[in-house]
PDB file of C-alpha atoms and ligand atoms in Angstrom:
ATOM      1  CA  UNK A  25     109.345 132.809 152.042  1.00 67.00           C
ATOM      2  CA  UNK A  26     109.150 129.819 149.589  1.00 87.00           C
ATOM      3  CA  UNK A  27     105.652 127.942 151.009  1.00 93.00           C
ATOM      4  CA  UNK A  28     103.346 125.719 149.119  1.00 95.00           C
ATOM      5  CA  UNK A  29     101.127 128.012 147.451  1.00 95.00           C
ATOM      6  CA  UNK A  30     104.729 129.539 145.655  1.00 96.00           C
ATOM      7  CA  UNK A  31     106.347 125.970 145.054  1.00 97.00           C
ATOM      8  CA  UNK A  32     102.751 125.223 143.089  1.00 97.00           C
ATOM      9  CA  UNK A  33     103.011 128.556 141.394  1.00 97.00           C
ATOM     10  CA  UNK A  34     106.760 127.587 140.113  1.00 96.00           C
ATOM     11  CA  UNK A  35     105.660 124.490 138.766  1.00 98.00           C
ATOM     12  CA  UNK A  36     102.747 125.902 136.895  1.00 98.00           C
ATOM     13  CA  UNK A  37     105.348 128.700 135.849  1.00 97.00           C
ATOM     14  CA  UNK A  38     107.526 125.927 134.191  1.00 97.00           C
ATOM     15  CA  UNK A  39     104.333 124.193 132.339  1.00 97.00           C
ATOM     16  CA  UNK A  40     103.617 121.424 135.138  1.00 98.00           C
ATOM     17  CA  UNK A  41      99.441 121.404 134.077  1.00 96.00           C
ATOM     18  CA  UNK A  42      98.430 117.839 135.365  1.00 97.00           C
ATOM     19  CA  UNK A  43      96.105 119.043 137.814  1.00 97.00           C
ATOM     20  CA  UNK A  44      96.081 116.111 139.887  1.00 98.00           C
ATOM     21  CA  UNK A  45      99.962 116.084 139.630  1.00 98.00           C
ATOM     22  CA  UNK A  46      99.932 119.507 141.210  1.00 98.00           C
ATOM     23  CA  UNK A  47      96.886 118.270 144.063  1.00 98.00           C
ATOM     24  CA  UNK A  48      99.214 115.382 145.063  1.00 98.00           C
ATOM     25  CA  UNK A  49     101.881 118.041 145.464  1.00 98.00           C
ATOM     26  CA  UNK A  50      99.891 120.064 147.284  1.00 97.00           C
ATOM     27  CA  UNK A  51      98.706 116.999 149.544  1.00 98.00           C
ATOM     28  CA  UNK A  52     102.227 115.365 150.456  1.00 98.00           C
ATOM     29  CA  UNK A  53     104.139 117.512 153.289  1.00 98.00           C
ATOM     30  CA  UNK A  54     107.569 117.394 151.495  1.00 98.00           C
ATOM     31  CA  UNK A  55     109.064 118.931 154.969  1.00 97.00           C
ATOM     32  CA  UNK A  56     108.681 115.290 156.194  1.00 97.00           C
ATOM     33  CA  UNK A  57     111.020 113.832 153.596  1.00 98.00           C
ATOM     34  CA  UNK A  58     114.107 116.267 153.923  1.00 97.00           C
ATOM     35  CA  UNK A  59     114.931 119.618 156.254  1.00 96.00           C
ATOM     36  CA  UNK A  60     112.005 121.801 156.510  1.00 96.00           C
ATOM     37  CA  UNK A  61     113.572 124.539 156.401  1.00 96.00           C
ATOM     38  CA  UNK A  62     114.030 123.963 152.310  1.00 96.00           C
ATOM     39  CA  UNK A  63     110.662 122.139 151.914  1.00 97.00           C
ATOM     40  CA  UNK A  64     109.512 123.669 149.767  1.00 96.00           C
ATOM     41  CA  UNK A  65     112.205 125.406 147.748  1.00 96.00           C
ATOM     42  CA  UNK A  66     111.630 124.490 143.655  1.00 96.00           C
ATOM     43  CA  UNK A  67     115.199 122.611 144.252  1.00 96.00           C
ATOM     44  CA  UNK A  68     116.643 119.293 144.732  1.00 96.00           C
ATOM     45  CA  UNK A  69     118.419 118.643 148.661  1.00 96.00           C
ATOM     46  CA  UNK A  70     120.828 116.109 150.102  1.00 95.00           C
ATOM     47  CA  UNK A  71     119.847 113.864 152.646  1.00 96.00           C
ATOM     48  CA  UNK A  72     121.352 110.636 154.018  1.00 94.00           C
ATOM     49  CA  UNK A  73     124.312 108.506 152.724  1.00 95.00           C
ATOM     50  CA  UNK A  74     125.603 111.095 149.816  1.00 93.00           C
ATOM     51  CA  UNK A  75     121.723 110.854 147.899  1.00 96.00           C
ATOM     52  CA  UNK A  76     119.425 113.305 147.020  1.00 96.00           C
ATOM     53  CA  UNK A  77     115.770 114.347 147.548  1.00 97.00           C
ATOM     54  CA  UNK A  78     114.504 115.150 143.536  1.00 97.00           C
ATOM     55  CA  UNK A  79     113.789 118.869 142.688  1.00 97.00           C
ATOM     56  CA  UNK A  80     109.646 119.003 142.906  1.00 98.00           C
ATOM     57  CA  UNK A  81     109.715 120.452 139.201  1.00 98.00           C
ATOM     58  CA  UNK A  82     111.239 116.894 138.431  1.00 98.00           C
ATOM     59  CA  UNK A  83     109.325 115.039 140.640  1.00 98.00           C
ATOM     60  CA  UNK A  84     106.085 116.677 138.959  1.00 98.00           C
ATOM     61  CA  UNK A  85     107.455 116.371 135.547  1.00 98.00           C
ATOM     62  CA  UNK A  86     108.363 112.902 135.493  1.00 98.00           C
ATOM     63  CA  UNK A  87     104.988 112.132 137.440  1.00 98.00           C
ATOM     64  CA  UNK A  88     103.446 113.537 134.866  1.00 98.00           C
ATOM     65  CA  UNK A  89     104.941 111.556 131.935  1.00 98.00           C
ATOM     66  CA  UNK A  90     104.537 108.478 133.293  1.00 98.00           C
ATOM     67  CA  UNK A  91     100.833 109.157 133.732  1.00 97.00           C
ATOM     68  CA  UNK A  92     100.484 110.342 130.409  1.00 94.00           C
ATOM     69  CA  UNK A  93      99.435 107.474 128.371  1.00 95.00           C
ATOM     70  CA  UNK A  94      96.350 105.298 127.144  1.00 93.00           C
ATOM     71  CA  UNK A  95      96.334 102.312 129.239  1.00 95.00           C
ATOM     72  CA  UNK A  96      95.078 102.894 132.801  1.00 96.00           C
ATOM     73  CA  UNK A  97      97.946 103.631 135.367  1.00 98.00           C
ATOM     74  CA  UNK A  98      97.317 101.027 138.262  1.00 98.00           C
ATOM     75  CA  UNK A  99     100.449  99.605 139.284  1.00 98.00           C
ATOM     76  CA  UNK A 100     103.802 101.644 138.955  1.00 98.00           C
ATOM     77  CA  UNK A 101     107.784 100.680 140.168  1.00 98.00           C
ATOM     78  CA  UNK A 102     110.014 103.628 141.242  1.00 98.00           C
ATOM     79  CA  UNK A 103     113.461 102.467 141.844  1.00 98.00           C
ATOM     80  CA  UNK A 104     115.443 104.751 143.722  1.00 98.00           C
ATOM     81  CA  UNK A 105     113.265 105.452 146.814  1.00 98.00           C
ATOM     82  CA  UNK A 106     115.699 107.282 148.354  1.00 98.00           C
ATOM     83  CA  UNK A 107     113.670 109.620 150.722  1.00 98.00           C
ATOM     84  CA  UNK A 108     110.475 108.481 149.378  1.00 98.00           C
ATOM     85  CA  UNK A 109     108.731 111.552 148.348  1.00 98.00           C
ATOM     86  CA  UNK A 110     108.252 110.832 144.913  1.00 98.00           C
ATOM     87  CA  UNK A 111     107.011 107.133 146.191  1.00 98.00           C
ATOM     88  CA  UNK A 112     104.067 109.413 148.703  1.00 98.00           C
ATOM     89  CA  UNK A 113     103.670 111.801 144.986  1.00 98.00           C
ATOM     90  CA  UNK A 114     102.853 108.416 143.216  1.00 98.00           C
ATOM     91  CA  UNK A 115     100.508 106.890 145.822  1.00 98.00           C
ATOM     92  CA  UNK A 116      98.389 109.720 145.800  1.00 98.00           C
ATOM     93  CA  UNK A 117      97.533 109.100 142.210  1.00 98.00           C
ATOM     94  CA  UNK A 118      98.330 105.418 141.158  1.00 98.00           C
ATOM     95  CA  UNK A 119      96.274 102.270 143.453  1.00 98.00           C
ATOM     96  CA  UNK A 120      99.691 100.221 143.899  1.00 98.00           C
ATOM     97  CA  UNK A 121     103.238 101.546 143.956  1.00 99.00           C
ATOM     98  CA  UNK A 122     106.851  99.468 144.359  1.00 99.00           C
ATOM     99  CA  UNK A 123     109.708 100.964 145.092  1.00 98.00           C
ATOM    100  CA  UNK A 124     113.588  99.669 145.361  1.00 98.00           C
ATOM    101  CA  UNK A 125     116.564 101.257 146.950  1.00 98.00           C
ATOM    102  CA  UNK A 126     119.644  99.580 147.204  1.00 98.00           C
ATOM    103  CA  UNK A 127     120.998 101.432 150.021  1.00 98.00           C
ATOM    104  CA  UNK A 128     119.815  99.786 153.739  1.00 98.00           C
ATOM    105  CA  UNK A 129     119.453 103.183 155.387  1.00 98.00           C
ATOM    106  CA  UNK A 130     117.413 104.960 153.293  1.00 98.00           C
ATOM    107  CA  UNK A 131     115.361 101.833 152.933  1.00 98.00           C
ATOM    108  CA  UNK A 132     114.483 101.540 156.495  1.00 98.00           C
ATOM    109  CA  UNK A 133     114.238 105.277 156.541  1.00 98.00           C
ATOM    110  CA  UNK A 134     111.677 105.065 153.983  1.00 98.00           C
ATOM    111  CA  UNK A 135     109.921 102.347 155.717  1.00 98.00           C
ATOM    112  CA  UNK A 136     109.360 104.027 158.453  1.00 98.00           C
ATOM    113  CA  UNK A 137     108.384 107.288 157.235  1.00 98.00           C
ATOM    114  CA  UNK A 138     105.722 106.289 154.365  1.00 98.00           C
ATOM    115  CA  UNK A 139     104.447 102.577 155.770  1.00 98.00           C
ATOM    116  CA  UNK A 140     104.650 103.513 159.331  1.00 98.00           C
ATOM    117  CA  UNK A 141     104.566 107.357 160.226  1.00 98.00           C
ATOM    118  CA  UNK A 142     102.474 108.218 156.944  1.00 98.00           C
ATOM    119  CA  UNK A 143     100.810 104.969 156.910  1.00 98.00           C
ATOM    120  CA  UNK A 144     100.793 104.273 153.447  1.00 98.00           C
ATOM    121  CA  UNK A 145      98.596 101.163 152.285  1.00 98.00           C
ATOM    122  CA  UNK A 146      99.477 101.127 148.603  1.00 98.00           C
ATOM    123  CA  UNK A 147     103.233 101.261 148.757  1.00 99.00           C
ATOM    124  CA  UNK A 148     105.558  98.246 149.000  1.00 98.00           C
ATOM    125  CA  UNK A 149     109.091  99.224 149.642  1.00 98.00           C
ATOM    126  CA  UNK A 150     112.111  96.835 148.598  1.00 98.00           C
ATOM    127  CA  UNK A 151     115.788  96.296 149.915  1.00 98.00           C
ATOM    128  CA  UNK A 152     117.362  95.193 146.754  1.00 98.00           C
ATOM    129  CA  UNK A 153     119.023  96.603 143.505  1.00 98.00           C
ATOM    130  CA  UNK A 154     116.304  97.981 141.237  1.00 98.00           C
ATOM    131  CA  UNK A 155     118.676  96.848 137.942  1.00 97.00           C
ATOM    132  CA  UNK A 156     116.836  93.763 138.779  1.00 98.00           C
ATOM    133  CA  UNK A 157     113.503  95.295 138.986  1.00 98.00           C
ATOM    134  CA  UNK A 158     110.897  93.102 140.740  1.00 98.00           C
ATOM    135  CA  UNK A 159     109.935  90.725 139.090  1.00 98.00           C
ATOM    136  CA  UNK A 160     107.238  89.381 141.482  1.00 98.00           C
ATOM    137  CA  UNK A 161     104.993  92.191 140.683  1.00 98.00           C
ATOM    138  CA  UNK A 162     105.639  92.702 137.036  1.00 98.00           C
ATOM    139  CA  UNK A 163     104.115  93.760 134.963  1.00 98.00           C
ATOM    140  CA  UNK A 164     104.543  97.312 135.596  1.00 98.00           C
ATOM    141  CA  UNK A 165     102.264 100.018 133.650  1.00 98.00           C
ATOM    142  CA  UNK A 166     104.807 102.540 134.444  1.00 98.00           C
ATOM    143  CA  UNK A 167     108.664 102.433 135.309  1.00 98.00           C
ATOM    144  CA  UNK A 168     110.266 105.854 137.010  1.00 98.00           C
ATOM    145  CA  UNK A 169     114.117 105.355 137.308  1.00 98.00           C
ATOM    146  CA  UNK A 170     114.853 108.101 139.845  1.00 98.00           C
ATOM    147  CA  UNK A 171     118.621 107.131 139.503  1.00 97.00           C
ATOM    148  CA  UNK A 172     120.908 108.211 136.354  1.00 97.00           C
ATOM    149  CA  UNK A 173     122.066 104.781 134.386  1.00 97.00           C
ATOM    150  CA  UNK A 174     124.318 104.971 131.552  1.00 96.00           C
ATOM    151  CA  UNK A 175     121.846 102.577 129.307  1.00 97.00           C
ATOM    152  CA  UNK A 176     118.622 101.702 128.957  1.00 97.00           C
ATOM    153  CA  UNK A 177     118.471  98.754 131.524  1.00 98.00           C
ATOM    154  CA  UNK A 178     116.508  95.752 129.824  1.00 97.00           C
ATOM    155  CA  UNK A 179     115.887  94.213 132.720  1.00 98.00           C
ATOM    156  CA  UNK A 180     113.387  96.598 133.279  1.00 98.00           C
ATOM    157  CA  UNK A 181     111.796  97.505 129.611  1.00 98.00           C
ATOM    158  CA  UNK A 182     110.935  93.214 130.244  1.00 98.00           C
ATOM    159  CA  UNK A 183     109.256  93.977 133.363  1.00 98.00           C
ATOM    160  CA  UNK A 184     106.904  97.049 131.591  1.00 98.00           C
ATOM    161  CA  UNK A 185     102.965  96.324 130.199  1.00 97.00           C
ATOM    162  CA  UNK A 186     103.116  96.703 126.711  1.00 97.00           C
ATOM    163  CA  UNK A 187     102.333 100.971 125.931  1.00 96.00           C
ATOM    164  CA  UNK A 188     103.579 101.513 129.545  1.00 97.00           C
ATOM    165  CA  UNK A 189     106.017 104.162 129.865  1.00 98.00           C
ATOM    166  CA  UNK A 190     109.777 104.129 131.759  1.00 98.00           C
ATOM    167  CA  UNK A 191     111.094 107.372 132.398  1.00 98.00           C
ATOM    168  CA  UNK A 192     114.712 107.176 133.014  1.00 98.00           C
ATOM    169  CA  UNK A 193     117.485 109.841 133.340  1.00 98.00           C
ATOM    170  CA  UNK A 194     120.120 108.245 130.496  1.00 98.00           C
ATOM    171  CA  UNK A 195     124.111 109.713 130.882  1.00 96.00           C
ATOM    172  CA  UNK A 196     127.038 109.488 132.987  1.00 90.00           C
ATOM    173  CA  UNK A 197     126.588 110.699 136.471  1.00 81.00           C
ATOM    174  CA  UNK A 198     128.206 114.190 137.356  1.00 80.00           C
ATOM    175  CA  UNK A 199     127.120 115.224 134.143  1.00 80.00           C
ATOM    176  CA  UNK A 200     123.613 116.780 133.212  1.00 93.00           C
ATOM    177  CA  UNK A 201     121.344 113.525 131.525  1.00 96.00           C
ATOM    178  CA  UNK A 202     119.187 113.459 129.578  1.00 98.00           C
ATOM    179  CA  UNK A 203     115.792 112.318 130.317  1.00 98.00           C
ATOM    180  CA  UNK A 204     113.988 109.596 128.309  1.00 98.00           C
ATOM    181  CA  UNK A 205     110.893 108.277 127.815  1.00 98.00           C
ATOM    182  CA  UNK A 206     110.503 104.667 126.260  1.00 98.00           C
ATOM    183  CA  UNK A 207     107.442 102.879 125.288  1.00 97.00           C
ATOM    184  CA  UNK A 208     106.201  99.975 123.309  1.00 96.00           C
ATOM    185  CA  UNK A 209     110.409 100.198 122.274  1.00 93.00           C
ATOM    186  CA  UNK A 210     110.324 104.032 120.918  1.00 97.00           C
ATOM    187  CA  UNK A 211     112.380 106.198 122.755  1.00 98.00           C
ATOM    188  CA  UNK A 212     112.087 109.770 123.454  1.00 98.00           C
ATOM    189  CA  UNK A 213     114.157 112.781 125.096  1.00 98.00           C
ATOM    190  CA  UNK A 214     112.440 115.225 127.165  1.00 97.00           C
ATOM    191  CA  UNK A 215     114.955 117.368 128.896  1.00 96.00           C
ATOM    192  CA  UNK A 216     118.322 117.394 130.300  1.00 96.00           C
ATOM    193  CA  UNK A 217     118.499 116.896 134.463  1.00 96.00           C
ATOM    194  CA  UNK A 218     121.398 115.532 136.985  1.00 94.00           C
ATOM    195  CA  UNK A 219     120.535 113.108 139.313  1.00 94.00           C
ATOM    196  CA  UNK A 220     123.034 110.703 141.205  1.00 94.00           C
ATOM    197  CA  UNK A 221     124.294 107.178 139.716  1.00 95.00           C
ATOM    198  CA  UNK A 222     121.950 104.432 139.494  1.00 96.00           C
ATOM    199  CA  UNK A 223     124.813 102.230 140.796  1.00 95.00           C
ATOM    200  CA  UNK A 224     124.417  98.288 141.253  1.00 94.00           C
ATOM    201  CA  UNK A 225     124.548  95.977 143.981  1.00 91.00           C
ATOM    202  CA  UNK A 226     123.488  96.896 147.627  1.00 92.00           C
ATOM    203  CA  UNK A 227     124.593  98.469 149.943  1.00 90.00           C
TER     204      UNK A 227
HETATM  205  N1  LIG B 301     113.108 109.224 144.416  1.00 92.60           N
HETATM  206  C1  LIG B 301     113.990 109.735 145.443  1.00 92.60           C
HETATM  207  C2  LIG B 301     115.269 110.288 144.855  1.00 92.60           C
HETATM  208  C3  LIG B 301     116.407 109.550 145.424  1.00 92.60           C
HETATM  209  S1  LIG B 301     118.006 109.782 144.735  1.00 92.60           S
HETATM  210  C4  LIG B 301     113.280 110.750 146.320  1.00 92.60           C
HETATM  211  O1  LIG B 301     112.136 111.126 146.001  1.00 92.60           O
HETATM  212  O2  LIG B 301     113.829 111.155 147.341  1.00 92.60           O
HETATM  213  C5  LIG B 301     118.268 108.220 143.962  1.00 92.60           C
HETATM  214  C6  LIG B 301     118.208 106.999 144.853  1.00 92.60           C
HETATM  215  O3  LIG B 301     118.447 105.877 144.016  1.00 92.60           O
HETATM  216  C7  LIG B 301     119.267 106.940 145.957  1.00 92.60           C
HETATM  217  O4  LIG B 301     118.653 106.763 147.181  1.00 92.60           O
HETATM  218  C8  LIG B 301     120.117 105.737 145.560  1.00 92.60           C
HETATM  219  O5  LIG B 301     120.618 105.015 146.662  1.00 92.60           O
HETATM  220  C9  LIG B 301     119.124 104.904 144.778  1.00 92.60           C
HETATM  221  N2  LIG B 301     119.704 103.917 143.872  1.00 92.60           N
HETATM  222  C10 LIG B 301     120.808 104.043 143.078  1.00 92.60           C
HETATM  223  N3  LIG B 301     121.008 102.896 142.393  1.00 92.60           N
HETATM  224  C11 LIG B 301     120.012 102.034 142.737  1.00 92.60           C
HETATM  225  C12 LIG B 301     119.673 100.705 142.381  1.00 92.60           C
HETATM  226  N4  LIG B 301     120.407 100.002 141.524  1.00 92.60           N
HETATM  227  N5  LIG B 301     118.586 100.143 142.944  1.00 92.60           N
HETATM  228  C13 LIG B 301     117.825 100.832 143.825  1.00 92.60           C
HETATM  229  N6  LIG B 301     118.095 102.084 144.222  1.00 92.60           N
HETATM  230  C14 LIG B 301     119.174 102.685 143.686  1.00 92.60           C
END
């Protein structure tokens, strides 16, 4: 039976070594986010409105890479809340997170679950299309894209602190991606993953 204790195993197994990474994982009860029957399978789920909860391994991997760098990580923007797991992952380790989802369900979902249920103080959830980023808050020391877009949007490489990091899964959805890292203008592939469309708009 997957619990945990295995999931943290897996992720050590496929060279997750951010130790605090792995103690948010430990602290955020994914069986909240999705069926807990899967919770805590090394694999990604779908929930509401066609989306998908990440894989952890993902969730710890690009957690990781945004985290990696030499300015101090204090404010981050997720777009693509979806669930909000990797929005809980984040506020365990970063003082202020914003995240954007475009679809109204999930959003309210999400609202409930991490600012009311969880009772999250250093999360701000928006309705809105995360193309646009948020530009109230900006700027961001780290950008996680959670969403596959088929460029590099520049919207949000103008809302980044300069040596901040966006990690963003770059190719056509249905396909694998591949995912990039892109500071100070320098871009960089890490692997290849499949995640749904960053699409724009709301909905
Ligand atoms: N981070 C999420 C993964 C969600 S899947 C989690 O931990 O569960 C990707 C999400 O991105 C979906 O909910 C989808 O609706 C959202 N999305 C796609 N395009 C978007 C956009 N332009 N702005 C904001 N959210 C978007």
């Amino acid at each position: 039976m997957a619990n945990i204790e295995t999931l943290i195993h897996s992720l050590q197994a496929e060279g997750i070594e951010n130790t605090a990474v792995l103690e948010a994982m430990r602290a955020v009860p994914r069986e909240r986010f999705m069926d807990p029957k899967y919770a805590y399978e090394n694999a990604a789920f779908a929930i509401e409105s066609g989306q998908t909860i990440s894989q952890p391994y993902i969730v710890a991997l690009m957690t990781s890479l945004l985290l990696d760098v030499s300015i101090p990580v204090k404010k981050v923007l997720e777009v693509g809340t979806g669930s909000g797991y990797q929005a809980a992952i984040l506020a365990q380790l970063v003082p202020q997170v914003y995240s954007i989802e475009r679809i109204e369900l999930l959003y309210n979902q999400a609202r409930i679950r991490l600012l009311g249920e969880m009772n999250y103080q250093n999360i701000e959830l928006l309705y809105g299309d995360g193309y646009e980023g948020w530009p109230e808050h900006a700027p961001y020391d780290g950008i996680i894209v959670t969403a596959a877009a088929e460029e590099i949007p520049q919207t949000l490489l103008k809302q980044l602190r300069p040596s901040g990091r966006l990690i963003i899964p770059i190719g056509r959805a249905g396909n694998t991606q591949t995912l990039k890292i892109v500071t100070n203008g320098h871009t960089e592939d890490v692997s290849f993953v499949a995640f749904v469309p960053l699409r724009t708009g709301i909905n």
